[in-house]
Coordinates of C-alpha atoms and ligand atoms in Angstrom, one line a residue:
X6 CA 0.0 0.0 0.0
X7 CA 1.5 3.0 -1.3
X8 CA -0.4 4.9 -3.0
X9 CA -0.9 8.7 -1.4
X10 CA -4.0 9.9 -0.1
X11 CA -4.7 12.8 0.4
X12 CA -6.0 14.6 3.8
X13 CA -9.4 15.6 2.8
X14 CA -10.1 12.3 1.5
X15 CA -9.0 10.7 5.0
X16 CA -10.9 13.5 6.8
X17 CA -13.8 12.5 5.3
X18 CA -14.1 8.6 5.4
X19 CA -16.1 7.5 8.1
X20 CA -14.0 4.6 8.3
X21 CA -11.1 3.5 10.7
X22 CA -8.3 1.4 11.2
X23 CA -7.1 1.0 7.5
X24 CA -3.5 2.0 6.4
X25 CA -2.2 4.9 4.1
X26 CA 0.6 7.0 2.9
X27 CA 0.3 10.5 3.5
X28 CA 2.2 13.2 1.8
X29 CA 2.5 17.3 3.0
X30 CA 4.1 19.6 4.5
X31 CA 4.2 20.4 8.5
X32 CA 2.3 23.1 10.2
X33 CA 3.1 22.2 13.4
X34 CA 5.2 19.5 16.1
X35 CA 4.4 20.0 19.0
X36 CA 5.8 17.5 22.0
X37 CA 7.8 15.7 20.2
X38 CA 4.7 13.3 19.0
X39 CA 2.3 15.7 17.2
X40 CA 2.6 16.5 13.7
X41 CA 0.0 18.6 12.3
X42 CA 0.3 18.1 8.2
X43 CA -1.2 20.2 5.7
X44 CA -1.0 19.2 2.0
X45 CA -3.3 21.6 0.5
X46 CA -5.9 19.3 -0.1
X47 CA -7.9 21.6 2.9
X48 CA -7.1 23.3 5.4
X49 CA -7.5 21.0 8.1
X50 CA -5.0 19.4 8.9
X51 CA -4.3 15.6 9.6
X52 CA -2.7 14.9 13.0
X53 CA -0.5 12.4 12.8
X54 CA 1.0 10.4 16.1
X55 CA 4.6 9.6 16.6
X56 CA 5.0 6.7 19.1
X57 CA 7.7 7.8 21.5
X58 CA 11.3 6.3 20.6
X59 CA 10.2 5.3 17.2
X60 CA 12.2 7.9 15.3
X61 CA 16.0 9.0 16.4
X62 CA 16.4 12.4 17.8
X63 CA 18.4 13.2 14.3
X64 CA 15.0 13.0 12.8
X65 CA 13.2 14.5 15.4
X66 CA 15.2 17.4 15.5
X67 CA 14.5 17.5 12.0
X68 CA 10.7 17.8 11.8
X69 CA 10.3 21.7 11.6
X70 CA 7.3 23.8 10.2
X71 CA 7.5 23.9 6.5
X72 CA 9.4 20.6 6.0
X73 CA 8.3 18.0 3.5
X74 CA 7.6 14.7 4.9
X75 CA 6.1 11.4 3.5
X76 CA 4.4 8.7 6.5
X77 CA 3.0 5.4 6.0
X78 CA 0.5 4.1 9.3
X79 CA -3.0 3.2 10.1
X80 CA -6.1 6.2 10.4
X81 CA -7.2 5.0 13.9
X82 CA -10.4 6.9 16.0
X83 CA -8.4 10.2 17.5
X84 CA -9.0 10.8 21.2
X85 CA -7.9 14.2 21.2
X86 CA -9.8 17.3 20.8
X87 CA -10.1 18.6 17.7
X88 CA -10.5 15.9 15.2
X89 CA -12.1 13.0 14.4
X90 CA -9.5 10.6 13.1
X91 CA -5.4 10.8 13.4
X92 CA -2.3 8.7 12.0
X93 CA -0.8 6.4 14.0
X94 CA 2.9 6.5 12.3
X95 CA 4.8 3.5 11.0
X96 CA 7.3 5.0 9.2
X97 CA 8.1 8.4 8.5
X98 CA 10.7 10.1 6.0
X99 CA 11.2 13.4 5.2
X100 CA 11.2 14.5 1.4
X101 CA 13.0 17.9 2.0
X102 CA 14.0 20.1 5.1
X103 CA 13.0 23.3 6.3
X104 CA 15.3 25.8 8.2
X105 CA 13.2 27.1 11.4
X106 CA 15.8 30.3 11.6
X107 CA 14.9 31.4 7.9
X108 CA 11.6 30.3 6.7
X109 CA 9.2 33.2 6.9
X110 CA 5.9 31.4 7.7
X111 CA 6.0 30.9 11.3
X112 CA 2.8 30.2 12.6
X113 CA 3.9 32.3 16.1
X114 CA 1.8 35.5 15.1
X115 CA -0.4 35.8 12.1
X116 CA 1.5 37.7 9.2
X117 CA 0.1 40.3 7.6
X118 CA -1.6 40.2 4.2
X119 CA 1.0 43.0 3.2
X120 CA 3.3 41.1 4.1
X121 CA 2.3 37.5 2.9
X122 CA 1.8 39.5 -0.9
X123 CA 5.9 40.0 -0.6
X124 CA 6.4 36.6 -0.1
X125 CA 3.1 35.6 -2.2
X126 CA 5.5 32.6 -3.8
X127 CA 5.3 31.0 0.1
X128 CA 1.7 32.3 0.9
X129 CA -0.6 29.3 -0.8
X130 CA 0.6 27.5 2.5
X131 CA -1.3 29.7 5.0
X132 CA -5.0 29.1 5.4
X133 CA -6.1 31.7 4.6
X134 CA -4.6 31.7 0.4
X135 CA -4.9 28.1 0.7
X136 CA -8.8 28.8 1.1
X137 CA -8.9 31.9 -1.0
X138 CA -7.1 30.1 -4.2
X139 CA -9.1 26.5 -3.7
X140 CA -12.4 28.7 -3.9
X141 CA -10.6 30.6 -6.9
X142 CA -10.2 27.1 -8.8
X143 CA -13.7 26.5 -7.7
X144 CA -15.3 29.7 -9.3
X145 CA -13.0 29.0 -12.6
X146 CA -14.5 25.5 -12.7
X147 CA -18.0 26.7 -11.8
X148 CA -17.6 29.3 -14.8
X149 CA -17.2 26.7 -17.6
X150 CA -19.7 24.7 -16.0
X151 CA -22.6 27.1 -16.4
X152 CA -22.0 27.9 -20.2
X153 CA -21.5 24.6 -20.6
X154 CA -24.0 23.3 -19.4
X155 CA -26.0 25.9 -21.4
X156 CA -24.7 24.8 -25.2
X157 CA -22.2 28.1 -25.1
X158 CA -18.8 27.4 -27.3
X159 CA -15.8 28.3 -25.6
X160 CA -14.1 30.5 -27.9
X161 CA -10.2 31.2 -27.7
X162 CA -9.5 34.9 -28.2
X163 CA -6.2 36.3 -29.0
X164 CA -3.9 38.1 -26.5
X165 CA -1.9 39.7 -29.0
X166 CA -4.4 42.1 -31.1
X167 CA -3.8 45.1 -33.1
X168 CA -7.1 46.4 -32.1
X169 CA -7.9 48.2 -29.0
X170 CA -11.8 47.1 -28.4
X171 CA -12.7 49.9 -25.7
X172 CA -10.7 52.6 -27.9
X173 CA -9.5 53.6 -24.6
X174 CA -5.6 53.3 -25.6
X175 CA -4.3 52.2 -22.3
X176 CA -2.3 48.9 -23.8
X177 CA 0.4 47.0 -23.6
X178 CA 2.8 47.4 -26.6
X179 CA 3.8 44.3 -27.9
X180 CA 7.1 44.9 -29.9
X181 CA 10.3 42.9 -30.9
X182 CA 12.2 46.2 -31.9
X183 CA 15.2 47.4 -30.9
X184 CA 14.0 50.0 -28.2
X185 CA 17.6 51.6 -28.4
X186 CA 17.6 51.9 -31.9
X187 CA 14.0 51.5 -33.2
X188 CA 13.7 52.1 -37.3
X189 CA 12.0 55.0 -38.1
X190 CA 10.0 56.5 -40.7
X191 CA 10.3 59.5 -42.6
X192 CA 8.3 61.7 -40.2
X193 CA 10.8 60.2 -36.8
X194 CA 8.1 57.9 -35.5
X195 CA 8.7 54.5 -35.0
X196 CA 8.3 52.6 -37.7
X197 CA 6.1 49.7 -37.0
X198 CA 5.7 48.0 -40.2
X199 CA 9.4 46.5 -39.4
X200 CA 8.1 44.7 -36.3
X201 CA 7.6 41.6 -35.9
X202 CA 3.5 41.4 -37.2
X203 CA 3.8 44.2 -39.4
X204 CA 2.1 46.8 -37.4
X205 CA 1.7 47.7 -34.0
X206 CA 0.2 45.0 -31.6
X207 CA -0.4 45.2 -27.8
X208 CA -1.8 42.9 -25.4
X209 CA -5.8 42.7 -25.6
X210 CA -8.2 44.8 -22.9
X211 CA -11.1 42.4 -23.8
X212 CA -11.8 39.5 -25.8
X213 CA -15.7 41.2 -27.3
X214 CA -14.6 41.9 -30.5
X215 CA -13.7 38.8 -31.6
X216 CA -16.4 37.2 -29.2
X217 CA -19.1 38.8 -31.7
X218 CA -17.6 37.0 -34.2
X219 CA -17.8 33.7 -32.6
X220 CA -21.9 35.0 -31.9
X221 CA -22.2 35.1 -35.5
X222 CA -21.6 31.5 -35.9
X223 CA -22.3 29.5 -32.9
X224 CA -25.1 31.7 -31.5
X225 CA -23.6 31.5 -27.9
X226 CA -20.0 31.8 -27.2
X227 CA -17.7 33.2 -24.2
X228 CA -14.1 33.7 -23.3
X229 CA -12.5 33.2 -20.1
X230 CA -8.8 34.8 -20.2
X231 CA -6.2 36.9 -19.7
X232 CA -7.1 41.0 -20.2
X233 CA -4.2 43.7 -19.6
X234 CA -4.8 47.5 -18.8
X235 CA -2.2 49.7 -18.6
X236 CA -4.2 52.0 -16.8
X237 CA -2.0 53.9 -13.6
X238 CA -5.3 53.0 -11.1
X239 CA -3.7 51.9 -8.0
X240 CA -6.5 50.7 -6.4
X241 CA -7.6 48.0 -4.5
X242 CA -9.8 46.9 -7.4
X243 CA -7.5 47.1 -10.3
X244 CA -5.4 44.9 -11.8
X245 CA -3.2 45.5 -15.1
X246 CA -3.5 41.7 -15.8
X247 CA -6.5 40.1 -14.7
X248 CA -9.0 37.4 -16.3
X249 CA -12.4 38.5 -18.1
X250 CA -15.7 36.0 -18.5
X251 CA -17.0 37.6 -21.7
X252 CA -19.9 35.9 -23.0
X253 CA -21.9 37.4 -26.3
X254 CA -25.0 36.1 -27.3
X255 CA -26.8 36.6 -30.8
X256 CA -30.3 37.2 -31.0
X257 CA -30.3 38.5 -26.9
X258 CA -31.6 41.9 -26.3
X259 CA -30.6 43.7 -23.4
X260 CA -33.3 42.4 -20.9
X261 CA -31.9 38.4 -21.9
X262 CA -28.6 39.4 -21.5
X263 CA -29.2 40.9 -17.9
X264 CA -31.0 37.9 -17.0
X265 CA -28.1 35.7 -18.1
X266 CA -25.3 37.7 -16.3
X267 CA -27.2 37.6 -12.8
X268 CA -28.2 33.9 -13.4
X269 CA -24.8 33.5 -14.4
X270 CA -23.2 35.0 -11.1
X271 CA -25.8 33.2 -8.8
X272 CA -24.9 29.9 -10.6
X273 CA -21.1 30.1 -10.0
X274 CA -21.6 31.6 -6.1
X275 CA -24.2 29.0 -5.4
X276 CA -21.4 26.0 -6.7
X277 CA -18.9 27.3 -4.3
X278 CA -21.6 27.8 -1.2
X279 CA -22.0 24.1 -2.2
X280 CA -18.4 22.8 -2.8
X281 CA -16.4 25.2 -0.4
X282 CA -18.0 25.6 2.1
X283 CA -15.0 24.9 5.1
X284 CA -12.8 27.0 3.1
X285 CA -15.7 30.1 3.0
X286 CA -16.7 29.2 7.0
X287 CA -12.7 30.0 7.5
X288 CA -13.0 33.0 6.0
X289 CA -16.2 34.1 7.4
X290 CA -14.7 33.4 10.9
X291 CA -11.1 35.5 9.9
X292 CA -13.7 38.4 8.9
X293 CA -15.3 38.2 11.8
X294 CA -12.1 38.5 13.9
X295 CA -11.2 41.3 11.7
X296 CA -14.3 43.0 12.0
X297 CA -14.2 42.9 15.8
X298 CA -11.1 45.4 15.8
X299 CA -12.8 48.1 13.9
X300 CA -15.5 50.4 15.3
X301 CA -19.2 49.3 15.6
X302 CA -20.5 51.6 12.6
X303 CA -18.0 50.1 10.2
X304 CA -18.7 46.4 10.5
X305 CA -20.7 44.6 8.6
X306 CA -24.5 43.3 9.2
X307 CA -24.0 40.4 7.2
X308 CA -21.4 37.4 7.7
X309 CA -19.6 36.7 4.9
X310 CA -22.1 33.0 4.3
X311 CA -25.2 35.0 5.0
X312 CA -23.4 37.6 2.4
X313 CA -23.4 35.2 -0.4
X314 CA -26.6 33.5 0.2
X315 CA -28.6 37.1 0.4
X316 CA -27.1 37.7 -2.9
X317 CA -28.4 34.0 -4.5
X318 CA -31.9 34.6 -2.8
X319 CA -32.6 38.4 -4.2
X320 CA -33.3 39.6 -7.1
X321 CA -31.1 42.5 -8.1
X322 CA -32.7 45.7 -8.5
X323 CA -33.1 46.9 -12.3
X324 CA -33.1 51.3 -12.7
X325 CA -31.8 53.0 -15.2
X326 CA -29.0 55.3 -15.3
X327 CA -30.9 58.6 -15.3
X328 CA -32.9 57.0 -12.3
X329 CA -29.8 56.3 -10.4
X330 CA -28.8 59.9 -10.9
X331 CA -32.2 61.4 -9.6
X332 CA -31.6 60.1 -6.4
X333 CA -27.4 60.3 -6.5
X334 CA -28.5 63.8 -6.9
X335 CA -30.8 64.2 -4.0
X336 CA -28.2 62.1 -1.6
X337 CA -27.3 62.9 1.9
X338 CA -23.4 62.6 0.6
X339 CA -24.2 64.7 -2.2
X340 CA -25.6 67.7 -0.3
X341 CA -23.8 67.8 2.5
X342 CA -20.5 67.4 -0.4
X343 CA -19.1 64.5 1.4
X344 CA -18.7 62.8 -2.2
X345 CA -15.3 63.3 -3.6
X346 CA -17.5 64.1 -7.0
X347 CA -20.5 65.9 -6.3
X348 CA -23.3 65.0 -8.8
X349 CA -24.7 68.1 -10.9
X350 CA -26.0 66.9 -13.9
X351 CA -27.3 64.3 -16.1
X352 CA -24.4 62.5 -18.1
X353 CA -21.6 62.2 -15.2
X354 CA -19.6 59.5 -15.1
X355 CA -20.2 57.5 -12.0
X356 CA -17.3 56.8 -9.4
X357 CA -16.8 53.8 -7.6
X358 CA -18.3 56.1 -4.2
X359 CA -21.5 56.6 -6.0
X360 CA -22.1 52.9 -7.1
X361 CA -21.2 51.9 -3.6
X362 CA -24.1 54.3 -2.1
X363 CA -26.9 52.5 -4.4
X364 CA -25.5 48.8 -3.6
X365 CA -24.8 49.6 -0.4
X366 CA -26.9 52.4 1.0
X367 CA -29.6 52.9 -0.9
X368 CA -30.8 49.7 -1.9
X369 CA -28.3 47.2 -0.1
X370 CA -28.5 44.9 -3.0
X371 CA -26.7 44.2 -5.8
X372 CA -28.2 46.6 -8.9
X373 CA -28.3 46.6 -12.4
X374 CA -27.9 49.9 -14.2
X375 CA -29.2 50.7 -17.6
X376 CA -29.1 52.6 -19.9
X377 CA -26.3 55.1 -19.9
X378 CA -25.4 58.3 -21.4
X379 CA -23.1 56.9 -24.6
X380 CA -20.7 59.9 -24.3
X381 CA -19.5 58.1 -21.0
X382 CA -19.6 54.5 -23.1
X383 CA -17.7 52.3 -25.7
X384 CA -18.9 52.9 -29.6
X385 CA -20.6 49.2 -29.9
X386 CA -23.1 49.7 -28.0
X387 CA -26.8 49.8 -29.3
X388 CA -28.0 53.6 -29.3
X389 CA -31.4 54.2 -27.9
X390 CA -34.2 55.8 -30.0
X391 CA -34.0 58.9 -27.8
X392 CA -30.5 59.9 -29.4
X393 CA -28.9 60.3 -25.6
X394 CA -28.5 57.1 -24.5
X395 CA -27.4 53.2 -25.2
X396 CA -28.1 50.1 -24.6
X397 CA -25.2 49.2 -21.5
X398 CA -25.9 47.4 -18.2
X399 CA -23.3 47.5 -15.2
X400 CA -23.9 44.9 -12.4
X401 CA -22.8 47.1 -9.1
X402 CA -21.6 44.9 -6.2
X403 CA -21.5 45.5 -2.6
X404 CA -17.8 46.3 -1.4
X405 CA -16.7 46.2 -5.5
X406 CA -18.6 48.1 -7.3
X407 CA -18.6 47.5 -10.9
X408 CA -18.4 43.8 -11.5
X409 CA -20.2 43.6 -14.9
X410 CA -20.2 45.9 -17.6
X411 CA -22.1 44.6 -20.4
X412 CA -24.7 46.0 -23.4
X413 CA -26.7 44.7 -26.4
X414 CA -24.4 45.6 -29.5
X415 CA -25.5 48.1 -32.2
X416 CA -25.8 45.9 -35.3
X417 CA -27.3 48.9 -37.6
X418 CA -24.2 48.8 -39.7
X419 CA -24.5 52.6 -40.5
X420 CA -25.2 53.5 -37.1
X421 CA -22.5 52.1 -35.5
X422 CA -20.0 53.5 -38.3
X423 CA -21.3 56.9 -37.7
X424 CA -20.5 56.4 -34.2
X425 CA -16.9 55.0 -35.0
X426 CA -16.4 58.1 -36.8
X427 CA -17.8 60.2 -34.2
X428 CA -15.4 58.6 -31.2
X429 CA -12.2 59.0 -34.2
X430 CA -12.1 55.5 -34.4
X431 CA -10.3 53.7 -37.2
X432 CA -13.6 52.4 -39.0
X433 CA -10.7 50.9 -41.8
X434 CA -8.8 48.8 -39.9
X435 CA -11.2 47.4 -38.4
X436 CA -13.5 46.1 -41.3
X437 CA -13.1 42.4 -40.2
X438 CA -15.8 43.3 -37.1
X439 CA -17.9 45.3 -39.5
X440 CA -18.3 42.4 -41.6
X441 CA -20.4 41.3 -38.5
X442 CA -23.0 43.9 -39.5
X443 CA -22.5 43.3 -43.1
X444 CA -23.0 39.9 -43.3
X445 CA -26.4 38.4 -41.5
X446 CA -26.7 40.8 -39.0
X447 CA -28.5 40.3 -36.1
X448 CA -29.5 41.4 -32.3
X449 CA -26.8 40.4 -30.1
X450 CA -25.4 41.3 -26.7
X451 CA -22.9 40.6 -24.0
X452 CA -20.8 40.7 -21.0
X453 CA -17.6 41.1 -19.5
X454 CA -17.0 40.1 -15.8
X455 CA -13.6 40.4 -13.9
X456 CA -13.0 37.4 -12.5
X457 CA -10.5 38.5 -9.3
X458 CA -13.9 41.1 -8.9
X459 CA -15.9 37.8 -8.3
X460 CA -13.3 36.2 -6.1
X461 CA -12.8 39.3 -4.1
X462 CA -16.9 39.2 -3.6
X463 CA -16.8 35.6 -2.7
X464 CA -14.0 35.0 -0.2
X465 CA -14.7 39.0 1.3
X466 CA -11.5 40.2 0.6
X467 CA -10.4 43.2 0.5
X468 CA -7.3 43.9 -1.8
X469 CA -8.0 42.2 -5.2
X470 CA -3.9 41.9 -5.1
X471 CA -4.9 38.7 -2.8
X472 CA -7.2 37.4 -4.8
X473 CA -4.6 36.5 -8.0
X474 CA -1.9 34.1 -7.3
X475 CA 0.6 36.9 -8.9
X476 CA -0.8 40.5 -9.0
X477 CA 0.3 43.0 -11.4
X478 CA 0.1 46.0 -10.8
X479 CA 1.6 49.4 -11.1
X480 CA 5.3 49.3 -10.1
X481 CA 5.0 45.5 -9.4
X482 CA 5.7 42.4 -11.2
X483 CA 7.1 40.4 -9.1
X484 CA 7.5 36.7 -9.5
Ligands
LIG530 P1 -13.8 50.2 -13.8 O1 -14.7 51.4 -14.0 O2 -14.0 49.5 -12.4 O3 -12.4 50.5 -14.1 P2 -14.3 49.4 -16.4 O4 -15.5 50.2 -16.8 O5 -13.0 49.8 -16.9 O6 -14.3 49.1 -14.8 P3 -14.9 47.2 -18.3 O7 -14.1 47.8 -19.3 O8 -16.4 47.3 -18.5 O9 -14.6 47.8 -16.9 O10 -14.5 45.7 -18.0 C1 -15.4 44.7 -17.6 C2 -15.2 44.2 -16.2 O11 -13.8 43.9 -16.0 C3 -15.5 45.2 -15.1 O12 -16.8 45.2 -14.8 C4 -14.6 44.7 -14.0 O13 -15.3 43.6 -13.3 C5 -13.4 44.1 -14.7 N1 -12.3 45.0 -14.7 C6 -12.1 46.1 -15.4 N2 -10.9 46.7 -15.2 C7 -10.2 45.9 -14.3 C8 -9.0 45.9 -13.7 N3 -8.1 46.8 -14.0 N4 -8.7 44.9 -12.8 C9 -9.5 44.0 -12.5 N5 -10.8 43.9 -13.1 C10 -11.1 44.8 -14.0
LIG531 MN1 -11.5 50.9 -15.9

């Protein structure tokens, strides 16, 4: 019998008195016969029970936090407190040491998660990322799941693109040439037609464009992948590479594609309620702790469980942009100026402050705006009749924010050209995506969601820099 298995699985057999190997890393040793081992299968650990004299003080000596051990024995009832079943050892042998004097994760006193994100190569092996990135794969799996359980074709994007799909022109360059001595044309300016694609490329901000033309074909598609911003926000909530969920749907109008996107994000929470749910409880409890330090006024109503289940049992509130401004307008925050932007007029742009007073004041849901002002939005989206406004949706969450941004798609071919040329856009290099509206146009919409937005919302974090395994952001590309 040597086949590993793994903690979980051991922790969750009802059954006794059979033998296994077990393979991890140690948490703890503690009188020289307790090991508690961790091997990221959960967070619990397994205890396993040295008999006294059965290993030389060499070994002993040895058997530190951190190290990497391998033990063959026999899962017998645990009398202890604290769990259910331990490992009587046989034979123990450890895979690889672990220096008490340097390794940084010593479970003395909690280390901070400004710390843990300087050594984020060591922190998956504190509970607290090992539960954060299980419920991450969880989510990711959970995300495929839905659209494919719903016929959607998973459609690979590219993340080199010569287009920039928002117009918003804070990419990436992509480039192979010399940046010391770049070839240049006859005006001075880099000459791009000598690099390596022939033109200027950059890393993509969202998979859409192409998405449509998956839509076009298969009816349903979606990405899941990669997006870069090079956008100077250093905030807790932006990342300049983080993963989209894009789907776009033909023949959805804006009212389909809202219903999709909030049965879409109850779907993928309700999978991890169901399949995480140690991993969220240890969370919810480390919240809790956390909450206890801070004044009464600033904690939360809801535990981070309840959190998640309020948001699968209510239906998000539906308004429209120019209803969300009536009462933005007519706030306490805005009279009394407390906003950093104070709301005058129809066609502002809203700030993360403002969407947090409707989720989180005002209605203390999750809410769907509609219906925006399209100076403040992207050229592809479907203009209204009333010549003002188009056709978008943002999902606002509690303690996020945006989380969706999403619209039906102008497929008027004229229309949206007129609009191209309006935002200076350039409608000739991009006459692959027109062909979309040239050939068998139809009614079509979608979605992008930030991913590490969803994961922040689902584990309660508060830095999305915790939420990806390697964070990039301004200044910082570490690992
Ligand atoms: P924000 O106003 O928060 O910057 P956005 O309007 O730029 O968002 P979109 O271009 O609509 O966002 O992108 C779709 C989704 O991608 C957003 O709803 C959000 O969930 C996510 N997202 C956008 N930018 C970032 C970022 N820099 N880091 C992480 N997620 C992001
Ligand atoms: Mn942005």
């Amino acid at each position: 019998m040597s086949q590993r298995v793994k903690v979980r699985q051991i922790l969750l057999d009802e059954n006794t008195n059979y033998d296994v190997v077990v393979k991890g890393w140690i948490r703890s040793f503690r009188n020289n016969q307790f090991i508690a081992l961790n091997d990221g299968s959960t967070n619990n650990n397994l205890q396993i029970v040295l008999e006294p004299g059965s290993v030389t003080p060499e070994v002993l000596k040895r058997l530190t936090t951190g190290a990497a051990i391998s033990v063959r024995g026999t899962v017998i009832p645990s009398l202890g407190k604290g769990q259910r079943v331990e490992v009587k050892a046989v034979e123990l042998e450890i895979l690889g040491d672990c220096d008490p004097e340097k390794y940084p994760l010593q479970l003395k006193n909690r280390p901070s998660l400004e710390y843990l994100r300087e050594i984020a190569h060591l922190r998956f092996r504190t509970n607290t990322f090992g539960a954060i990135f299980r419920i991450r794969h969880t989510l990711a799996f959970a995300v495929h799941k839905f659209f494919n359980e719903r016929g959607f074709v998973y459609l690979h994007t590219p993340i080199i693109t010569a287009s920039d799909a928002e117009g918003a022109g804070e990419m990436f360059r992509v480039s192979t040439l010399d940046p010391k001595n770049p070839p240049l044309t006859e005006n001075g300016e880099i000459d791009y037609k000598e690099d390596f694609f022939g033109k200027a490329t950059n890393l993509t901000v969202s998979g859409q464009l192409e998405g449509e033309l998956g839509a076009m074909a298969f009816g349903d598609v979606y990405t899941f992948g990669p997006t870069f911003r090079a956008e100077n926000s250093n905030t807790a909530r932006h990342l300049a590479e983080f993963w989209m969920i894009e789907p776009e749907m033909a023949f959805y109008d804006l009212e389909d594609n809202m219903n999709l996107a909030e049965a879409f994000i109850k779907s993928v929470i309700g999978y991890a309620l169901e399949n995480n749910r140690e991993d969220l409880e240890f969370l919810a409890q480390r919240l809790e702790e956390e909450d206890k330090q801070k004044p009464q006024q600033e904690r939360s109503e809801l535990g981070l469980i309840q959190k998640l289940e309020f948001v699968l049992n209510n239906e998000f509130m539906r308004l429209t942009y120019t209803e969300a401004i009536d009462i933005l307008k007519n706030s306490k925050p805005n009279k009394s100026k407390k906003f950093d932007y104070i709301i005058e007029e129809w066609g502002a742009d809203l700030q993360s402050e403002h969407e947090r007073y409707l989720v989180e004041k005002h209605f203390k849901k999750p809410v769907i705006l509609t219906d925006y002002p399209k100076a403040i939005k992207a050229f592809y989206m479907k203009q209204n009749d009333d010549g003002k406004t188009v056709r978008a949706m943002d999902i606002l969450f509690p303690g996020i924010g945006e989380i969706v941004g999403g619209s039906q798609r102008e497929e008027n071919y004229d229309k949206l050209v007129t609009r191209m040329e309006e935002m200076h856009l350039p409608v000739n290099e991009m006459s692959w995506y027109l062909d979309t509206r040239r050939y068998g146009a139809c009614p079509h919409a979608g979605f992008g969601l930030g991913f590490e937005r969803l994961v922040l919302f689902v584990t309660g974090m508060g830095n999305i820099r915790d939420v990806i395994p390697f964070p990039r952001t301004p200044k910082s590309a570490e690992f």
